[in-house]
CSV table of C-alpha atoms and ligand atoms in Angstrom, one decimal:
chain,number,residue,atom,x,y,z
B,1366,UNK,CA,0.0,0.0,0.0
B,1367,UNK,CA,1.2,3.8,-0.5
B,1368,UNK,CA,2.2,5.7,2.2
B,1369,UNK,CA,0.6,9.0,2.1
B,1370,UNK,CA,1.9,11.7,4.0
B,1371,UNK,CA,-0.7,14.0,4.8
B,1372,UNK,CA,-0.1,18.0,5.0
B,1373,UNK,CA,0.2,19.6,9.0
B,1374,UNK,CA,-1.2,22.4,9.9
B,1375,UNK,CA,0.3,23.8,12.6
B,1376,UNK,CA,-1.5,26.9,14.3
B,1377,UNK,CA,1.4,29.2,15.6
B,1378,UNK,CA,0.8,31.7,18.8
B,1379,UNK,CA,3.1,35.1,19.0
B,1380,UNK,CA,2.4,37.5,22.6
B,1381,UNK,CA,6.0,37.9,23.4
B,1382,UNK,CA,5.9,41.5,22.9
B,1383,UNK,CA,3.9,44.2,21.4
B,1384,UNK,CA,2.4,42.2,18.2
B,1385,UNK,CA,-0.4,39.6,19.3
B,1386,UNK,CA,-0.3,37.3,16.3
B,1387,UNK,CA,-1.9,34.2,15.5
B,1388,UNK,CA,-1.1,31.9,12.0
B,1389,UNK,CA,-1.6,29.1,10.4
B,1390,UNK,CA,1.5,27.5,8.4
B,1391,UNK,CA,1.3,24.3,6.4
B,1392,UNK,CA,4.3,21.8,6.4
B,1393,UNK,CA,6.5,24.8,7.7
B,1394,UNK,CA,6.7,26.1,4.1
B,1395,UNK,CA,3.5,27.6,3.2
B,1396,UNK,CA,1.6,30.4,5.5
B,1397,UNK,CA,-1.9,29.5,4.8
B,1398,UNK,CA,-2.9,32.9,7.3
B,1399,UNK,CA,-0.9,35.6,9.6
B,1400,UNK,CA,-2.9,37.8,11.2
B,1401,UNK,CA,-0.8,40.7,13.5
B,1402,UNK,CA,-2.6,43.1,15.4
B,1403,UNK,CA,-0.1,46.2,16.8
B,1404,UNK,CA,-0.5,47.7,19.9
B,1405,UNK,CA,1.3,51.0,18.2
B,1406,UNK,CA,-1.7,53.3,19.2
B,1407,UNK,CA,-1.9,51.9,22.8
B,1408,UNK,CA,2.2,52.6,23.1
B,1409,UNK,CA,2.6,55.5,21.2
B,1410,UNK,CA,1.9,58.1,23.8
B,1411,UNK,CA,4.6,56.8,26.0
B,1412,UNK,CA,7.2,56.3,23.1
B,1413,UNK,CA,8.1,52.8,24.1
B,1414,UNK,CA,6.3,49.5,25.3
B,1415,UNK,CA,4.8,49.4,28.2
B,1416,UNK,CA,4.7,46.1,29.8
B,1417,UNK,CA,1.4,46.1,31.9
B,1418,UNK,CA,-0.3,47.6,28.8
B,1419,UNK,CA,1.1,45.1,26.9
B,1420,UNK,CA,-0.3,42.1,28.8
B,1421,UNK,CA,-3.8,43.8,28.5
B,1422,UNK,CA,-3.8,44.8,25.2
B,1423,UNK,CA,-2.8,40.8,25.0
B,1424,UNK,CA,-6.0,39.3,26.6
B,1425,UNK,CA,-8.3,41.8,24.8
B,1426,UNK,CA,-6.6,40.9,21.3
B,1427,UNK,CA,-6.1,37.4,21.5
B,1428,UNK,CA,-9.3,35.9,20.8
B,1429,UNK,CA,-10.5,37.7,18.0
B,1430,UNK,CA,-7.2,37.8,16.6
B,1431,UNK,CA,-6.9,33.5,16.8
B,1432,UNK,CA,-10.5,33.7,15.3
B,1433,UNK,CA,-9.5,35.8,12.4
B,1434,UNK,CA,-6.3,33.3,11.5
B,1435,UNK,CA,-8.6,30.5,11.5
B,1436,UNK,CA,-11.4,31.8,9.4
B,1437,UNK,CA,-8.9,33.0,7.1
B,1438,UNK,CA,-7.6,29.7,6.6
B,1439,UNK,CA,-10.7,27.9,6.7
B,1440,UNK,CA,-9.6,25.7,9.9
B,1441,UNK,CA,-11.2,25.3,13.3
B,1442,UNK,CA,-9.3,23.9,16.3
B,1443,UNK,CA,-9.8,20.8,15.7
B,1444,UNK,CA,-8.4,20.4,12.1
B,1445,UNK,CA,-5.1,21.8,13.1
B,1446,UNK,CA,-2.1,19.2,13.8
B,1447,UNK,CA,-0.7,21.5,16.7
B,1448,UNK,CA,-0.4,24.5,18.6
B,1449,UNK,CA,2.6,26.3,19.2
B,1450,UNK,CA,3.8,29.0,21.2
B,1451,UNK,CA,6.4,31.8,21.8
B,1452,UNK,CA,7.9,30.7,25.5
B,1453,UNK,CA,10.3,33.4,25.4
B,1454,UNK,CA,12.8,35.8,25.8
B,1455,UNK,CA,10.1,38.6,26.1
B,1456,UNK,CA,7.7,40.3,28.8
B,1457,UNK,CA,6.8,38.0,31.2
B,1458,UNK,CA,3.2,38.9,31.0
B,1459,UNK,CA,2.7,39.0,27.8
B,1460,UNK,CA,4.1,35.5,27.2
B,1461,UNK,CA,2.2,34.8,29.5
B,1462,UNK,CA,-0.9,35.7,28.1
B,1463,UNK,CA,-0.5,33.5,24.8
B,1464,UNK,CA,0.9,30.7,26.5
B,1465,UNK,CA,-2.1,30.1,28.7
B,1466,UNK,CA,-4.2,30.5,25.6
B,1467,UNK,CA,-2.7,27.8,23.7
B,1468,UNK,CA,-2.3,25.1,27.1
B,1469,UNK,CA,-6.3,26.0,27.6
B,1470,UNK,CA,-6.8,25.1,23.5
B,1471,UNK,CA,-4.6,22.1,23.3
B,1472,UNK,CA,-6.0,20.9,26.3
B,1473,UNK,CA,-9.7,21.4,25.4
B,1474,UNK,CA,-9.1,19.9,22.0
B,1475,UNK,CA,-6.5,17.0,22.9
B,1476,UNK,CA,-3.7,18.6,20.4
B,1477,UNK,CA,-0.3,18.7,20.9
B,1478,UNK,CA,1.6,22.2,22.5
B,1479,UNK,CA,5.2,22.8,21.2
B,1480,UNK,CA,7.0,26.0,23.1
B,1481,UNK,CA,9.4,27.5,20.4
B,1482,UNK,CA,12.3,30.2,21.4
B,1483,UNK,CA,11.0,33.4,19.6
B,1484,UNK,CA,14.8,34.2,18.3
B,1485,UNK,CA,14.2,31.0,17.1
B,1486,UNK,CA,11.2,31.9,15.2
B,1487,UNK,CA,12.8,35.0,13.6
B,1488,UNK,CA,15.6,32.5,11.7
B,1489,UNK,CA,12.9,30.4,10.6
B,1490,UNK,CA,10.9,33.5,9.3
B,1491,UNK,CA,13.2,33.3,6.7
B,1492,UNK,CA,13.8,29.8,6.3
B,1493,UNK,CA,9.7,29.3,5.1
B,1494,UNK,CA,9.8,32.0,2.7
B,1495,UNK,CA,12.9,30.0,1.3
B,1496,UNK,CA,10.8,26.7,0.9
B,1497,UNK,CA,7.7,28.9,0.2
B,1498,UNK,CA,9.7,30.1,-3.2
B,1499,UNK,CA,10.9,26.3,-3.5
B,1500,UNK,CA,14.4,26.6,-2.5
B,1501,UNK,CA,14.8,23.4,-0.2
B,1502,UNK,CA,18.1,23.4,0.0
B,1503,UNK,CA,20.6,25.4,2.5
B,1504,UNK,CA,24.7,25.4,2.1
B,1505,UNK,CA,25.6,25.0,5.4
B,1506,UNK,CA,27.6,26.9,7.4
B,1507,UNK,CA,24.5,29.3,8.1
B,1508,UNK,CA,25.1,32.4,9.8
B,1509,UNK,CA,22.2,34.1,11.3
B,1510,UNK,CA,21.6,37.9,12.3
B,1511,UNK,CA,18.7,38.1,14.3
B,1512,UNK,CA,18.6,42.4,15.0
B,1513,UNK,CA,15.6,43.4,16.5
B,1514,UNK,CA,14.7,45.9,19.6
B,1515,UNK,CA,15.8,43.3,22.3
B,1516,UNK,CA,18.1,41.7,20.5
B,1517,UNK,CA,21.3,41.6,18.2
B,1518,UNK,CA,22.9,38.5,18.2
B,1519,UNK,CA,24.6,36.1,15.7
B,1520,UNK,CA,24.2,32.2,15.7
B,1521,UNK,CA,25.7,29.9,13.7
B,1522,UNK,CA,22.8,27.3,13.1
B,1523,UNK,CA,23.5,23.6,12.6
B,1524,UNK,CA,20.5,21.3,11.1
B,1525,UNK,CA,20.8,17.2,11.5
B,1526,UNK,CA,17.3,15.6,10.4
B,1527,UNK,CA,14.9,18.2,11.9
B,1528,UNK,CA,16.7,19.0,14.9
B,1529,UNK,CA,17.9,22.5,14.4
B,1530,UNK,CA,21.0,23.9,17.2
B,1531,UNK,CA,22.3,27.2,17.5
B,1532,UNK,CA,25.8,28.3,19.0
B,1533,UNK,CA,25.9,32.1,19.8
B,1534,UNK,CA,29.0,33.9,18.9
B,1535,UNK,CA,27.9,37.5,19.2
B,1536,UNK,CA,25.7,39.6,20.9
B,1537,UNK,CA,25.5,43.2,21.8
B,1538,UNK,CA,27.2,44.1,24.7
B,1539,UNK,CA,24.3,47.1,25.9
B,1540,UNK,CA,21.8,48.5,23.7
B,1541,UNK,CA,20.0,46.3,20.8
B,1542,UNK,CA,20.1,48.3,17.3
B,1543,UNK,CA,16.4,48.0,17.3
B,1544,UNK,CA,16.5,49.7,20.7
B,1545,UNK,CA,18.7,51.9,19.4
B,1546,UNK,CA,16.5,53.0,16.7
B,1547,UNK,CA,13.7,53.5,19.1
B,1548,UNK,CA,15.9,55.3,21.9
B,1549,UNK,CA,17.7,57.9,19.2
B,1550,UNK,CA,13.9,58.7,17.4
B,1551,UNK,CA,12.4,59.2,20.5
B,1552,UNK,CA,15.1,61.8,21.7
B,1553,UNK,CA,14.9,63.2,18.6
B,1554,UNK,CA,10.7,63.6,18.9
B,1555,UNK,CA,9.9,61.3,15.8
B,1556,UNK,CA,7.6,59.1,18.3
B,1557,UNK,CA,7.7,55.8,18.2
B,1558,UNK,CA,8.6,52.9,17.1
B,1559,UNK,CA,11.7,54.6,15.8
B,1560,UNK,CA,13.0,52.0,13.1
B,1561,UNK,CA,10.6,52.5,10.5
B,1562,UNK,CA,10.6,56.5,10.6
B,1563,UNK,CA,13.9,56.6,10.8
B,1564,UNK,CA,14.4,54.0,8.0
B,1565,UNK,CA,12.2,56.4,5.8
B,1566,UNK,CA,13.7,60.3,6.6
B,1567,UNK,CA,17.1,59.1,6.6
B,1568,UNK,CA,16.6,59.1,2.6
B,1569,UNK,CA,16.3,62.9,2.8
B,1570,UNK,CA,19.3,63.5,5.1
B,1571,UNK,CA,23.3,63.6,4.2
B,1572,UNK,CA,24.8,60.9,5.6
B,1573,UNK,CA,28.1,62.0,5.8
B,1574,UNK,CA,27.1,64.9,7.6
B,1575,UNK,CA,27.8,63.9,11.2
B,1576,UNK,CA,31.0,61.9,12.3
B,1577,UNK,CA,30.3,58.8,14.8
B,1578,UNK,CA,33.5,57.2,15.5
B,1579,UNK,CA,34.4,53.4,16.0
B,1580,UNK,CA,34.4,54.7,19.9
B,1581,UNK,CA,31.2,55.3,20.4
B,1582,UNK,CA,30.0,51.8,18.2
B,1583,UNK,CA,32.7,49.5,20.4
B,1584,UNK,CA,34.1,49.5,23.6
B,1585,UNK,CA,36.3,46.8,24.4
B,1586,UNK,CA,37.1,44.1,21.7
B,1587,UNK,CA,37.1,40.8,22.9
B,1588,UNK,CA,37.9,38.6,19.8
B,1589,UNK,CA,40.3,36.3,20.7
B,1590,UNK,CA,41.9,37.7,23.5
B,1591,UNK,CA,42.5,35.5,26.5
B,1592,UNK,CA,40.4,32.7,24.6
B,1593,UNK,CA,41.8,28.9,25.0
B,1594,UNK,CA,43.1,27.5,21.9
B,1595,UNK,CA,40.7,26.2,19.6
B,1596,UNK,CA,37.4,28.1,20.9
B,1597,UNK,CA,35.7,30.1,18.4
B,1598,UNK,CA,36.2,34.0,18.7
B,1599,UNK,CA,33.6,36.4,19.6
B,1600,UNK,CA,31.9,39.1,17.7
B,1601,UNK,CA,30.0,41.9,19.7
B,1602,UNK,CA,28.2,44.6,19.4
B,1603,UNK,CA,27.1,47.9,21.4
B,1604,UNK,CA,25.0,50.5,20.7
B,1605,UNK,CA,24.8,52.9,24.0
B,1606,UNK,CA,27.5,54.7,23.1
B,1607,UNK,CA,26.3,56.4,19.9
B,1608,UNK,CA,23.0,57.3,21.6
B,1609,UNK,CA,25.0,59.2,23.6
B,1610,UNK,CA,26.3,61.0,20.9
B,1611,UNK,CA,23.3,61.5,19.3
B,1612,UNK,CA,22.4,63.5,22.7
B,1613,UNK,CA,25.6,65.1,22.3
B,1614,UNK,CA,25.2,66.7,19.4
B,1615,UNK,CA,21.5,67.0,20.1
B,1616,UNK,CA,23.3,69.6,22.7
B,1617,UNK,CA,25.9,71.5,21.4
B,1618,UNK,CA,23.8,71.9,18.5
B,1619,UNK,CA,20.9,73.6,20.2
B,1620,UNK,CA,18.5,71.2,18.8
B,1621,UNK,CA,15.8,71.1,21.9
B,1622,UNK,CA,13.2,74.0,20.9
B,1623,UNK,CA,13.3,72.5,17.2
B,1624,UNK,CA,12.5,68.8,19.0
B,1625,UNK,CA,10.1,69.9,21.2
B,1626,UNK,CA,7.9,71.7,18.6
B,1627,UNK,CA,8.1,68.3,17.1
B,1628,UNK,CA,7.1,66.2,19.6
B,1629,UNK,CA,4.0,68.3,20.4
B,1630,UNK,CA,3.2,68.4,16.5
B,1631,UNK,CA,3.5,65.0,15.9
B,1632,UNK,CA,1.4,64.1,19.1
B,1633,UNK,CA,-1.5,65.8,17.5
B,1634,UNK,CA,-1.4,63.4,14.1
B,1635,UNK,CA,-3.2,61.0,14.5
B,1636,UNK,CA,-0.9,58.6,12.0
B,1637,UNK,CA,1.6,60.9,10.6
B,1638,UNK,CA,3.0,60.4,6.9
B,1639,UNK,CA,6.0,60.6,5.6
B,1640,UNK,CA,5.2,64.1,4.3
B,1641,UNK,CA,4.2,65.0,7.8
B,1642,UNK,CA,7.0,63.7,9.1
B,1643,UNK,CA,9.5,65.6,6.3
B,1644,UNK,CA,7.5,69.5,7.2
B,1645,UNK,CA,8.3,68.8,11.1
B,1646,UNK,CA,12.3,67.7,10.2
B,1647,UNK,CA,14.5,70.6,9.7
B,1648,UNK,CA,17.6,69.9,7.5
B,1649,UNK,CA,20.5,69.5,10.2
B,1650,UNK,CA,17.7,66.6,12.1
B,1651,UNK,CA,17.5,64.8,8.6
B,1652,UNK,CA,21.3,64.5,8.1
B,1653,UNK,CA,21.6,63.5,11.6
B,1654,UNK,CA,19.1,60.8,11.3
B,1655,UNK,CA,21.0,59.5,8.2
B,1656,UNK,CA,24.1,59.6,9.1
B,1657,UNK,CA,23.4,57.4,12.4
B,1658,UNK,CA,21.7,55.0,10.5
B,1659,UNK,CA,24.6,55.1,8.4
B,1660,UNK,CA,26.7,54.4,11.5
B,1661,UNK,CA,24.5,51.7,12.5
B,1662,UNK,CA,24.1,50.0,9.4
B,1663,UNK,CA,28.2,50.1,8.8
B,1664,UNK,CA,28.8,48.8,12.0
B,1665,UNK,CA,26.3,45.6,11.8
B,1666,UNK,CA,27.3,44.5,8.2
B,1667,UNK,CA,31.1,45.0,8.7
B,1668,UNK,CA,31.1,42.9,11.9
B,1669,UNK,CA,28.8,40.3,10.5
B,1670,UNK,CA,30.6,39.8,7.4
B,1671,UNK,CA,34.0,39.6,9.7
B,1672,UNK,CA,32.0,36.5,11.5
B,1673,UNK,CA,31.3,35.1,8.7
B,1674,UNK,CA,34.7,35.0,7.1
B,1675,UNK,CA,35.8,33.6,10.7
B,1676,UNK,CA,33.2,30.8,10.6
B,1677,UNK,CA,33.7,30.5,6.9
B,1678,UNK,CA,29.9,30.9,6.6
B,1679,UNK,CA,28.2,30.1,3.1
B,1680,UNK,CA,25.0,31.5,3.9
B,1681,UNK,CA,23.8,34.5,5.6
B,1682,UNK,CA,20.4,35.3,7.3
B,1683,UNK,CA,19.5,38.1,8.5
B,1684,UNK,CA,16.3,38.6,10.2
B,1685,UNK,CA,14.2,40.5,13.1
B,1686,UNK,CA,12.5,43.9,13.0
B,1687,UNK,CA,15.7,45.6,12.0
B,1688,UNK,CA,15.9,43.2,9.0
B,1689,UNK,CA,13.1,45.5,7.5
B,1690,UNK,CA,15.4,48.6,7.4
B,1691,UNK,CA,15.8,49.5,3.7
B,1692,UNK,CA,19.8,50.7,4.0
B,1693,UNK,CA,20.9,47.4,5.9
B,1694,UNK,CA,19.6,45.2,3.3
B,1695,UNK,CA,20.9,46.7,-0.2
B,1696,UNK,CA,24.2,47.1,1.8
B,1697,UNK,CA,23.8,43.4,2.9
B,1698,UNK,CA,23.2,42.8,-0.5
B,1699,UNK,CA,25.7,44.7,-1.9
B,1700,UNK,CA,28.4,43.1,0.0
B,1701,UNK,CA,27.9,39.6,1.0
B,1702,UNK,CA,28.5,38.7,-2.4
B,1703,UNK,CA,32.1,40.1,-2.3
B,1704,UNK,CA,32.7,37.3,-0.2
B,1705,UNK,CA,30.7,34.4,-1.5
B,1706,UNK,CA,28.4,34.6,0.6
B,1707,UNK,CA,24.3,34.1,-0.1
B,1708,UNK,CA,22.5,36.2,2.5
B,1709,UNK,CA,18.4,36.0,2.8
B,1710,UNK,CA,16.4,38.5,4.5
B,1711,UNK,CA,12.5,37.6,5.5
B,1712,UNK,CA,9.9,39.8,3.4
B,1713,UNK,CA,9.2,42.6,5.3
B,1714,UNK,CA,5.7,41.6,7.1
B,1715,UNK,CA,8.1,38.4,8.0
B,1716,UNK,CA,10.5,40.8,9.6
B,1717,UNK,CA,9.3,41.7,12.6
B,1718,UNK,CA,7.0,40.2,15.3
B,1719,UNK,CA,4.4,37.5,13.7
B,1720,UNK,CA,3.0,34.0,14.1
B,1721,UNK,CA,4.1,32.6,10.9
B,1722,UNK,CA,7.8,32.1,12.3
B,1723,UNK,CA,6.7,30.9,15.0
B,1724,UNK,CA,4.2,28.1,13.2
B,1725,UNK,CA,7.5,27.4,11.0
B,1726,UNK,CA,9.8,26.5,13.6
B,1727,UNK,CA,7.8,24.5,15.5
B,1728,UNK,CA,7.4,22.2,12.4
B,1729,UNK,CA,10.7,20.3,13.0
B,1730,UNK,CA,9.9,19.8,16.0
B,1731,UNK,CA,6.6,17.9,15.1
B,1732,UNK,CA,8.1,15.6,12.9
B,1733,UNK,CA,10.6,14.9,16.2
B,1734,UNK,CA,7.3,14.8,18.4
B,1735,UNK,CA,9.0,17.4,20.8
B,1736,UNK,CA,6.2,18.3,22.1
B,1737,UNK,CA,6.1,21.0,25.3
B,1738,UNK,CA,4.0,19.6,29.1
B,1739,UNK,CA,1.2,21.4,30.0
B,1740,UNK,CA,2.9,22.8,32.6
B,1741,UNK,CA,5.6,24.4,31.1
B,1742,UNK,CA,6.4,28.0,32.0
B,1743,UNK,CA,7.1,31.4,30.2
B,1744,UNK,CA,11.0,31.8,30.2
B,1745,UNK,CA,11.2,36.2,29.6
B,1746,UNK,CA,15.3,35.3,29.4
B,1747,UNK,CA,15.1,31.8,27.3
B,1748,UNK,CA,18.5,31.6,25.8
B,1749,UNK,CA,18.8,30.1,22.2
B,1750,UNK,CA,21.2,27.1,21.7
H,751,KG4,O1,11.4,41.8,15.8
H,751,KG4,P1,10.6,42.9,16.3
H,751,KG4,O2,9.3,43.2,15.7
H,751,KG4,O3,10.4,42.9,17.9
H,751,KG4,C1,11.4,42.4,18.8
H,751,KG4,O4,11.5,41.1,18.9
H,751,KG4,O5,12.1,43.3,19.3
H,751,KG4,O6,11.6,44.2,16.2
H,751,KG4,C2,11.1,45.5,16.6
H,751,KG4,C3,12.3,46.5,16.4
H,751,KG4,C4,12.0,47.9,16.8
H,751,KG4,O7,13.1,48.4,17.6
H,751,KG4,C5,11.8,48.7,15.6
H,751,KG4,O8,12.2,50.1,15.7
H,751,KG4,C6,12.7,48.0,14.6
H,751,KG4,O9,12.6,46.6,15.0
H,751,KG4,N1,12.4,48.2,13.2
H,751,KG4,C7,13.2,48.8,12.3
H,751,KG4,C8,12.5,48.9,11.1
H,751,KG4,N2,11.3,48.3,11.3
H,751,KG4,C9,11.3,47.9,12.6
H,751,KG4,N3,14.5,49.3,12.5
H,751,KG4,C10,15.0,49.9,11.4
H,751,KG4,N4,14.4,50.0,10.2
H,751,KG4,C11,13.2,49.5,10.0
H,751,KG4,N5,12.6,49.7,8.8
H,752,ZN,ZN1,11.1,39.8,17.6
């Protein structure tokens, strides 16, 4: 007799943060529905994520938003193979939130619960939209980026039949260059979340107008130094110092009337457009703006690359919120190739927070029937190995 394999559907949870997300991803190749509902309007006022807000916005969201990826996909709770769930690193109460969600569904429904690592997730965003476009096949070494507003931190990933490990070998030492993003708009008066505004006025600004030393991107350079023979070197990153900077020159520039007018403008928009944004940016604030991205960008791509010559990498992935950002991927793209290297970014709505990735890297562990007890807990510091 044949042996038919037939499809999975695995329904994926995402609460870590400030996205509550719910998807439906067949085989961990095809996302059948992604539905992401923002808390941006519930944040904005206080220019950053607010974690008790966050947790509420959570419980109110997560119903309708699970109902919505399973209409859209034309499943109910009981045709799906699986649930799975973001168990961390995050806010505690928010993970919280969508992992009692999916133990109270898998329990009332008998179905399996598999926790997945959300930096996890964000490598396997770009993984499905590989097999989605038919490309099965990955020349290992992989070298993965994930950059988003908690984290910056390289991996090199290792796959043996379906069981995926991850060995860091960089992280940033302070500030994330999502966080970064955020922290530097915010001072500026740009609101919040600072990556994509930024992203979009840096086009108008000079990049070469402001100077940001190697001082204020590194402090102290660990690679190699003091390591036993044979360990791998380390590649890190830090971001505090050239928000300080930023300040700096926000300072001895006289910039604070010009931000403050901003700030209060801006307030008033309900959702401010990019030619809003442009009238409430003088010339000196665009320039700034680019030429930190510039800094930023420069700084992630040259230290990448530099690990992936040292791990003699053959691909490159580079994924998380800051994977959106329009001048790290042409630059990306512009120089892995130099160096042989094949780099992959997720499509932007893969990019940052969603239940897609999550759905997708739980599939491998399906087919390896790691599946999570009902009592397991949220992990806000889970570490990725
Ligand atoms: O992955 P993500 O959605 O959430 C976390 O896991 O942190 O990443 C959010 C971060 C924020 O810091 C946001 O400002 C940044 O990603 N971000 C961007 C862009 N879009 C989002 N940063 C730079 N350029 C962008 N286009
Ligand atoms: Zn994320």
């Amino acid at each position: 007799m044949m042996n038919v394999v037939s499809d999975i559907f695995i329904l994926g949870i995402e609460s870590s943060c400030d996205e509550t997300s719910a998807a439906i991803v067949r085989n961990g190749e095809e996302v059948i529905s992604n539905v992401v509902l923002s808390q941006f309007s519930t944040h904005k006022p206080y220019g950053g994520v607010v974690p008790e807000l966050a947790s509420r916005e959570h419980l109110r969201n997560i119903v309708p938003v699970m109902r919505a990826a399973l209409e859209e996909a034309g499943h109910t709770y009981e045709s799906i193979d699986a649930i799975a769930v973001t168990r961390g690193p995050g806010l505690a109460g928010a993970l919280l939130v969508g992992l009692s969600f999916a133990k109270a569904i898998c329990f009332a429904v008998n179905k399996p619960l598999i926790a997945v690592n959300h930096l996890e997730g964000h490598i396997h965003a770009v993984l499905l939209e590989q097999r989605q476009q038919g490309k099965h096949e990955l020349e290992f070494p992989v070298l993965a980026l994930v950059v988003s507003g908690g984290h910056t931190h390289l991996y090199l990933a290792e796959s043996k039949e379906n069981s995926w490990t991850y060995e860091n070998i960089g992280h940033t030492r302070d500030d994330a260059a999502g966080e970064a993003f955020d922290k530097v708009a915010k001072l500026l008066g740009l609101g919040y979340p600072g990556g994509p505004i930024i992203d979009r006025l840096a086009k108008f600004g000079d990049s070469k107008a402001v100077k940001f030393g190697q001082a204020q991107l590194k402090h102290r350079d660990r690679r190699d130094h003091g390591k036993p023979e044979g360990e791998r070197p380390h590649f890190d990153f830090s971001y505090s110092g050239i928000k300080t900077a930023v300040l700096r020159y926000v300072e001895l520039n006289n910039m604070h009337a010009a931000i403050e007018t901003r700030r209060k403008a801006l307030i008033q928009i309900e959702q401010p457009s990019l030619d809003d944004y442009k009238q409430l940016a003088d010339q000196p604030t665009l320039d700034l703006v680019a030429s930190f991205q510039r800094a930023i960008v420069d700084d992630l791509v040259s230290k990448t690359l530099a690990a992936a010559e040292s791990t003699q990498a053959a691909t490159l992935l580079v994924t998380g919120g800051v994977a959106a950002n329009s001048e790290l991927r042409e630059t990306f793209e512009r120089e892995a190739p130099k160096v042989g290297l094949n780099v992959y970014f997720p499509s932007r709505p893969l990019s940052t927070d969603n239940a897609a990735m999550i759905a997708a890297a739980a599939y491998p562990k399906f087919l390896l029937k790691e599946f999570a007890a009902m009592d397991v807990s949220a992990e806000p510091g889970l570490v990725l190995r």
